[in-house]
Amino acid sequence: MGNTKLANPAPLGLMGFGMTTILLNLHNVGYFALDGIILAMGIFYGGIAQIFAGLLEYKKATLSV
């Protein structure tokens, strides 16, 4: 149980950053209005996914200080 291997969480963090950037840029070009669902997706993908990826990186001890 103590020898559990985790996958690389960096793609999750990068996906969160990329999705948030794409959503906000689609709003900037006028593709859609900035309503509640877009803000919720931005907060979830941009914030929660990156925090979760950071916690997984910390657990894997791959962070360099």
Tab-separated table of C-alpha atoms in Angstrom:
chain	number	residue	atom	x	y	z
A	1	MET	CA	0.000	0.000	0.000
A	2	GLY	CA	2.858	2.390	0.689
A	3	ASN	CA	4.410	1.679	-2.703
A	4	THR	CA	1.626	3.321	-4.731
A	5	LYS	CA	2.798	4.989	-7.940
A	6	LEU	CA	1.066	8.131	-9.136
A	7	ALA	CA	0.805	9.322	-12.701
A	8	ASN	CA	2.424	12.592	-13.693
A	9	PRO	CA	0.009	15.357	-12.593
A	10	ALA	CA	1.649	18.063	-14.730
A	11	PRO	CA	-0.744	17.511	-17.686
A	12	LEU	CA	-3.692	18.145	-15.368
A	13	GLY	CA	-2.247	21.494	-14.300
A	14	LEU	CA	-1.368	22.464	-17.857
A	15	MET	CA	-4.839	21.455	-19.051
A	16	GLY	CA	-6.368	23.650	-16.357
A	17	PHE	CA	-4.284	26.625	-17.438
A	18	GLY	CA	-4.968	26.033	-21.130
A	19	MET	CA	-8.726	25.552	-20.767
A	20	THR	CA	-9.072	28.707	-18.691
A	21	THR	CA	-7.023	30.685	-21.203
A	22	ILE	CA	-9.110	29.406	-24.120
A	23	LEU	CA	-12.412	30.134	-22.358
A	24	LEU	CA	-11.443	33.690	-21.476
A	25	ASN	CA	-10.029	34.390	-24.937
A	26	LEU	CA	-13.224	33.118	-26.585
A	27	HIS	CA	-15.074	35.649	-24.449
A	28	ASN	CA	-12.586	38.385	-25.413
A	29	VAL	CA	-13.197	37.884	-29.147
A	30	GLY	CA	-16.961	38.041	-28.569
A	31	TYR	CA	-17.807	34.399	-29.222
A	32	PHE	CA	-20.029	34.220	-26.130
A	33	ALA	CA	-20.989	36.264	-23.091
A	34	LEU	CA	-19.269	35.819	-19.762
A	35	ASP	CA	-22.054	34.098	-17.840
A	36	GLY	CA	-22.166	31.821	-14.807
A	37	ILE	CA	-21.248	28.555	-16.531
A	38	ILE	CA	-18.133	30.043	-18.122
A	39	LEU	CA	-17.011	31.505	-14.809
A	40	ALA	CA	-17.661	28.184	-13.064
A	41	MET	CA	-15.650	26.273	-15.674
A	42	GLY	CA	-12.829	28.802	-15.413
A	43	ILE	CA	-12.719	28.559	-11.643
A	44	PHE	CA	-12.889	24.758	-11.692
A	45	TYR	CA	-10.347	24.115	-14.429
A	46	GLY	CA	-8.104	27.064	-13.700
A	47	GLY	CA	-8.138	26.931	-9.933
A	48	ILE	CA	-9.181	23.620	-8.503
A	49	ALA	CA	-7.474	21.463	-11.137
A	50	GLN	CA	-4.186	23.321	-10.716
A	51	ILE	CA	-4.337	23.142	-6.928
A	52	PHE	CA	-5.055	19.411	-7.156
A	53	ALA	CA	-2.151	18.952	-9.583
A	54	GLY	CA	0.119	20.862	-7.211
A	55	LEU	CA	-0.904	18.661	-4.293
A	56	LEU	CA	-0.206	15.549	-6.345
A	57	GLU	CA	3.202	16.925	-7.343
A	58	TYR	CA	3.933	17.591	-3.681
A	59	LYS	CA	2.923	14.033	-2.781
A	60	LYS	CA	5.213	12.663	-5.489
A	61	ALA	CA	8.022	14.878	-4.138
A	62	THR	CA	8.932	16.072	-7.646
A	63	LEU	CA	8.857	19.758	-6.797
A	64	SER	CA	12.202	21.469	-6.994
A	65	VAL	CA	12.730	24.368	-4.623
